[in-house]
Amino acid sequence: MEECGHCLNANEASQQELARIKQELVSDNTALSMAEMFKALGDPTRVRLIYALLQQELCVHDICEVLDMTQSAVSHQLRYLRNMRIVKPRKVGKTVFYSLDDYHVEEIFKQTYQHLNHN
């Protein structure tokens, strides 16, 4: 690999800094998990579903109504999001309500939304 002009003039301190960054780099497993999370957020239908649940906890029927989707399609998306620990179910009798799994999911979503709407 060719060295850039900066590298040719690098001192020992900057080499130590690079070594520190390399040592603290996320592991392959963490990188894979993060990529899977972003993949889960990479589907427009799932984004809309998450946005709806950001507003309030909803039952499957209400999610179908809001997204104008069939119960089968919504259930498929919810199963995927449940497996990724993005949403969680709460059963009341025969009705299953869904909400975001925790505040981290909400923060990731809000930060991304704000970033995209930032001028």
JSON list of C-alpha atoms in Angstrom, two decimals:
[
{"chain": "A", "resi": 1, "resn": "MET", "atom": "CA", "xyz": [0.00, 0.00, 0.00]},
{"chain": "A", "resi": 2, "resn": "GLU", "atom": "CA", "xyz": [1.32, 3.45, -0.89]},
{"chain": "A", "resi": 3, "resn": "GLU", "atom": "CA", "xyz": [1.89, 5.89, 1.93]},
{"chain": "A", "resi": 4, "resn": "CYS", "atom": "CA", "xyz": [0.26, 9.29, 1.71]},
{"chain": "A", "resi": 5, "resn": "GLY", "atom": "CA", "xyz": [2.15, 12.52, 2.31]},
{"chain": "A", "resi": 6, "resn": "HIS", "atom": "CA", "xyz": [0.77, 12.64, 5.84]},
{"chain": "A", "resi": 7, "resn": "CYS", "atom": "CA", "xyz": [2.11, 9.15, 6.60]},
{"chain": "A", "resi": 8, "resn": "LEU", "atom": "CA", "xyz": [5.59, 10.02, 5.39]},
{"chain": "A", "resi": 9, "resn": "ASN", "atom": "CA", "xyz": [5.70, 12.86, 7.90]},
{"chain": "A", "resi": 10, "resn": "ALA", "atom": "CA", "xyz": [4.00, 10.92, 10.72]},
{"chain": "A", "resi": 11, "resn": "ASN", "atom": "CA", "xyz": [5.70, 11.00, 14.06]},
{"chain": "A", "resi": 12, "resn": "GLU", "atom": "CA", "xyz": [5.76, 8.37, 16.77]},
{"chain": "A", "resi": 13, "resn": "ALA", "atom": "CA", "xyz": [2.81, 9.99, 18.58]},
{"chain": "A", "resi": 14, "resn": "SER", "atom": "CA", "xyz": [0.58, 9.69, 15.53]},
{"chain": "A", "resi": 15, "resn": "GLN", "atom": "CA", "xyz": [1.68, 6.08, 15.05]},
{"chain": "A", "resi": 16, "resn": "GLN", "atom": "CA", "xyz": [0.72, 5.37, 18.66]},
{"chain": "A", "resi": 17, "resn": "GLU", "atom": "CA", "xyz": [-2.65, 7.02, 18.06]},
{"chain": "A", "resi": 18, "resn": "LEU", "atom": "CA", "xyz": [-3.25, 4.80, 15.02]},
{"chain": "A", "resi": 19, "resn": "ALA", "atom": "CA", "xyz": [-2.29, 1.73, 17.05]},
{"chain": "A", "resi": 20, "resn": "ARG", "atom": "CA", "xyz": [-4.76, 2.77, 19.77]},
{"chain": "A", "resi": 21, "resn": "ILE", "atom": "CA", "xyz": [-7.55, 3.27, 17.23]},
{"chain": "A", "resi": 22, "resn": "LYS", "atom": "CA", "xyz": [-6.81, -0.10, 15.66]},
{"chain": "A", "resi": 23, "resn": "GLN", "atom": "CA", "xyz": [-6.86, -1.82, 19.07]},
{"chain": "A", "resi": 24, "resn": "GLU", "atom": "CA", "xyz": [-10.18, -0.19, 20.02]},
{"chain": "A", "resi": 25, "resn": "LEU", "atom": "CA", "xyz": [-11.83, -0.96, 16.67]},
{"chain": "A", "resi": 26, "resn": "VAL", "atom": "CA", "xyz": [-15.13, -2.80, 17.02]},
{"chain": "A", "resi": 27, "resn": "SER", "atom": "CA", "xyz": [-14.88, -6.57, 16.74]},
{"chain": "A", "resi": 28, "resn": "ASP", "atom": "CA", "xyz": [-16.02, -8.42, 13.64]},
{"chain": "A", "resi": 29, "resn": "ASN", "atom": "CA", "xyz": [-19.03, -9.77, 15.58]},
{"chain": "A", "resi": 30, "resn": "THR", "atom": "CA", "xyz": [-20.04, -6.29, 16.73]},
{"chain": "A", "resi": 31, "resn": "ALA", "atom": "CA", "xyz": [-19.61, -4.89, 13.22]},
{"chain": "A", "resi": 32, "resn": "LEU", "atom": "CA", "xyz": [-21.79, -7.69, 11.84]},
{"chain": "A", "resi": 33, "resn": "SER", "atom": "CA", "xyz": [-24.48, -7.08, 14.47]},
{"chain": "A", "resi": 34, "resn": "MET", "atom": "CA", "xyz": [-24.48, -3.36, 13.75]},
{"chain": "A", "resi": 35, "resn": "ALA", "atom": "CA", "xyz": [-24.72, -3.99, 10.01]},
{"chain": "A", "resi": 36, "resn": "GLU", "atom": "CA", "xyz": [-27.71, -6.29, 10.64]},
{"chain": "A", "resi": 37, "resn": "MET", "atom": "CA", "xyz": [-29.39, -3.56, 12.70]},
{"chain": "A", "resi": 38, "resn": "PHE", "atom": "CA", "xyz": [-28.92, -1.03, 9.90]},
{"chain": "A", "resi": 39, "resn": "LYS", "atom": "CA", "xyz": [-30.18, -3.62, 7.41]},
{"chain": "A", "resi": 40, "resn": "ALA", "atom": "CA", "xyz": [-33.33, -3.98, 9.52]},
{"chain": "A", "resi": 41, "resn": "LEU", "atom": "CA", "xyz": [-33.78, -0.22, 9.32]},
{"chain": "A", "resi": 42, "resn": "GLY", "atom": "CA", "xyz": [-33.07, -0.29, 5.58]},
{"chain": "A", "resi": 43, "resn": "ASP", "atom": "CA", "xyz": [-36.58, -1.28, 4.55]},
{"chain": "A", "resi": 44, "resn": "PRO", "atom": "CA", "xyz": [-39.13, 1.54, 4.01]},
{"chain": "A", "resi": 45, "resn": "THR", "atom": "CA", "xyz": [-42.02, -0.57, 5.34]},
{"chain": "A", "resi": 46, "resn": "ARG", "atom": "CA", "xyz": [-40.15, -1.33, 8.55]},
{"chain": "A", "resi": 47, "resn": "VAL", "atom": "CA", "xyz": [-39.20, 2.34, 8.90]},
{"chain": "A", "resi": 48, "resn": "ARG", "atom": "CA", "xyz": [-42.86, 3.34, 8.65]},
{"chain": "A", "resi": 49, "resn": "LEU", "atom": "CA", "xyz": [-43.82, 0.61, 11.14]},
{"chain": "A", "resi": 50, "resn": "ILE", "atom": "CA", "xyz": [-41.17, 1.76, 13.61]},
{"chain": "A", "resi": 51, "resn": "TYR", "atom": "CA", "xyz": [-42.29, 5.37, 13.17]},
{"chain": "A", "resi": 52, "resn": "ALA", "atom": "CA", "xyz": [-45.88, 4.36, 13.98]},
{"chain": "A", "resi": 53, "resn": "LEU", "atom": "CA", "xyz": [-44.72, 2.55, 17.12]},
{"chain": "A", "resi": 54, "resn": "LEU", "atom": "CA", "xyz": [-42.65, 5.56, 18.07]},
{"chain": "A", "resi": 55, "resn": "GLN", "atom": "CA", "xyz": [-45.99, 7.39, 18.45]},
{"chain": "A", "resi": 56, "resn": "GLN", "atom": "CA", "xyz": [-47.60, 4.76, 20.67]},
{"chain": "A", "resi": 57, "resn": "GLU", "atom": "CA", "xyz": [-48.02, 1.06, 21.37]},
{"chain": "A", "resi": 58, "resn": "LEU", "atom": "CA", "xyz": [-50.28, -0.52, 18.75]},
{"chain": "A", "resi": 59, "resn": "CYS", "atom": "CA", "xyz": [-52.02, -3.85, 18.24]},
{"chain": "A", "resi": 60, "resn": "VAL", "atom": "CA", "xyz": [-51.50, -5.77, 15.00]},
{"chain": "A", "resi": 61, "resn": "HIS", "atom": "CA", "xyz": [-54.91, -4.72, 13.67]},
{"chain": "A", "resi": 62, "resn": "ASP", "atom": "CA", "xyz": [-54.13, -1.03, 14.22]},
{"chain": "A", "resi": 63, "resn": "ILE", "atom": "CA", "xyz": [-50.72, -1.41, 12.55]},
{"chain": "A", "resi": 64, "resn": "CYS", "atom": "CA", "xyz": [-52.48, -2.96, 9.53]},
{"chain": "A", "resi": 65, "resn": "GLU", "atom": "CA", "xyz": [-54.85, 0.00, 9.41]},
{"chain": "A", "resi": 66, "resn": "VAL", "atom": "CA", "xyz": [-52.12, 2.64, 9.76]},
{"chain": "A", "resi": 67, "resn": "LEU", "atom": "CA", "xyz": [-49.82, 1.06, 7.17]},
{"chain": "A", "resi": 68, "resn": "ASP", "atom": "CA", "xyz": [-52.64, -0.15, 4.88]},
{"chain": "A", "resi": 69, "resn": "MET", "atom": "CA", "xyz": [-51.17, -3.66, 4.85]},
{"chain": "A", "resi": 70, "resn": "THR", "atom": "CA", "xyz": [-52.49, -7.18, 5.33]},
{"chain": "A", "resi": 71, "resn": "GLN", "atom": "CA", "xyz": [-52.17, -8.91, 8.68]},
{"chain": "A", "resi": 72, "resn": "SER", "atom": "CA", "xyz": [-49.87, -11.48, 7.09]},
{"chain": "A", "resi": 73, "resn": "ALA", "atom": "CA", "xyz": [-47.49, -8.81, 5.77]},
{"chain": "A", "resi": 74, "resn": "VAL", "atom": "CA", "xyz": [-47.48, -6.93, 9.08]},
{"chain": "A", "resi": 75, "resn": "SER", "atom": "CA", "xyz": [-46.91, -10.13, 11.05]},
{"chain": "A", "resi": 76, "resn": "HIS", "atom": "CA", "xyz": [-43.94, -10.97, 8.82]},
{"chain": "A", "resi": 77, "resn": "GLN", "atom": "CA", "xyz": [-42.36, -7.55, 9.44]},
{"chain": "A", "resi": 78, "resn": "LEU", "atom": "CA", "xyz": [-43.07, -7.71, 13.17]},
{"chain": "A", "resi": 79, "resn": "ARG", "atom": "CA", "xyz": [-41.48, -11.15, 13.42]},
{"chain": "A", "resi": 80, "resn": "TYR", "atom": "CA", "xyz": [-38.33, -9.83, 11.73]},
{"chain": "A", "resi": 81, "resn": "LEU", "atom": "CA", "xyz": [-38.22, -6.76, 14.00]},
{"chain": "A", "resi": 82, "resn": "ARG", "atom": "CA", "xyz": [-38.86, -8.91, 17.08]},
{"chain": "A", "resi": 83, "resn": "ASN", "atom": "CA", "xyz": [-35.96, -11.19, 16.16]},
{"chain": "A", "resi": 84, "resn": "MET", "atom": "CA", "xyz": [-33.74, -8.11, 15.83]},
{"chain": "A", "resi": 85, "resn": "ARG", "atom": "CA", "xyz": [-34.95, -6.89, 19.26]},
{"chain": "A", "resi": 86, "resn": "ILE", "atom": "CA", "xyz": [-36.32, -3.70, 17.74]},
{"chain": "A", "resi": 87, "resn": "VAL", "atom": "CA", "xyz": [-39.93, -4.28, 18.84]},
{"chain": "A", "resi": 88, "resn": "LYS", "atom": "CA", "xyz": [-41.46, -6.27, 21.67]},
{"chain": "A", "resi": 89, "resn": "PRO", "atom": "CA", "xyz": [-44.91, -7.80, 22.11]},
{"chain": "A", "resi": 90, "resn": "ARG", "atom": "CA", "xyz": [-47.29, -7.50, 25.04]},
{"chain": "A", "resi": 91, "resn": "LYS", "atom": "CA", "xyz": [-50.27, -9.84, 25.12]},
{"chain": "A", "resi": 92, "resn": "VAL", "atom": "CA", "xyz": [-53.57, -8.81, 26.66]},
{"chain": "A", "resi": 93, "resn": "GLY", "atom": "CA", "xyz": [-56.05, -11.64, 26.32]},
{"chain": "A", "resi": 94, "resn": "LYS", "atom": "CA", "xyz": [-55.99, -12.57, 22.64]},
{"chain": "A", "resi": 95, "resn": "THR", "atom": "CA", "xyz": [-54.69, -9.17, 21.52]},
{"chain": "A", "resi": 96, "resn": "VAL", "atom": "CA", "xyz": [-50.97, -8.59, 20.99]},
{"chain": "A", "resi": 97, "resn": "PHE", "atom": "CA", "xyz": [-49.69, -5.04, 21.32]},
{"chain": "A", "resi": 98, "resn": "TYR", "atom": "CA", "xyz": [-46.30, -3.97, 19.98]},
{"chain": "A", "resi": 99, "resn": "SER", "atom": "CA", "xyz": [-43.96, -1.25, 21.13]},
{"chain": "A", "resi": 100, "resn": "LEU", "atom": "CA", "xyz": [-40.33, -0.36, 20.56]},
{"chain": "A", "resi": 101, "resn": "ASP", "atom": "CA", "xyz": [-38.03, -2.68, 22.49]},
{"chain": "A", "resi": 102, "resn": "ASP", "atom": "CA", "xyz": [-36.27, 0.05, 24.46]},
{"chain": "A", "resi": 103, "resn": "TYR", "atom": "CA", "xyz": [-35.21, 3.67, 24.40]},
{"chain": "A", "resi": 104, "resn": "HIS", "atom": "CA", "xyz": [-32.06, 2.85, 22.38]},
{"chain": "A", "resi": 105, "resn": "VAL", "atom": "CA", "xyz": [-34.19, 1.94, 19.37]},
{"chain": "A", "resi": 106, "resn": "GLU", "atom": "CA", "xyz": [-36.16, 5.15, 19.81]},
{"chain": "A", "resi": 107, "resn": "GLU", "atom": "CA", "xyz": [-32.96, 7.21, 20.02]},
{"chain": "A", "resi": 108, "resn": "ILE", "atom": "CA", "xyz": [-31.40, 5.59, 16.93]},
{"chain": "A", "resi": 109, "resn": "PHE", "atom": "CA", "xyz": [-34.56, 6.29, 14.98]},
{"chain": "A", "resi": 110, "resn": "LYS", "atom": "CA", "xyz": [-34.97, 9.88, 16.23]},
{"chain": "A", "resi": 111, "resn": "GLN", "atom": "CA", "xyz": [-31.30, 10.72, 15.62]},
{"chain": "A", "resi": 112, "resn": "THR", "atom": "CA", "xyz": [-31.46, 9.35, 12.07]},
{"chain": "A", "resi": 113, "resn": "TYR", "atom": "CA", "xyz": [-34.70, 11.23, 11.38]},
{"chain": "A", "resi": 114, "resn": "GLN", "atom": "CA", "xyz": [-33.24, 14.48, 12.74]},
{"chain": "A", "resi": 115, "resn": "HIS", "atom": "CA", "xyz": [-30.04, 14.00, 10.74]},
{"chain": "A", "resi": 116, "resn": "LEU", "atom": "CA", "xyz": [-32.01, 13.60, 7.52]},
{"chain": "A", "resi": 117, "resn": "ASN", "atom": "CA", "xyz": [-34.12, 16.70, 8.23]},
{"chain": "A", "resi": 118, "resn": "HIS", "atom": "CA", "xyz": [-31.15, 18.83, 9.26]},
{"chain": "A", "resi": 119, "resn": "ASN", "atom": "CA", "xyz": [-30.35, 21.72, 6.92]}
]
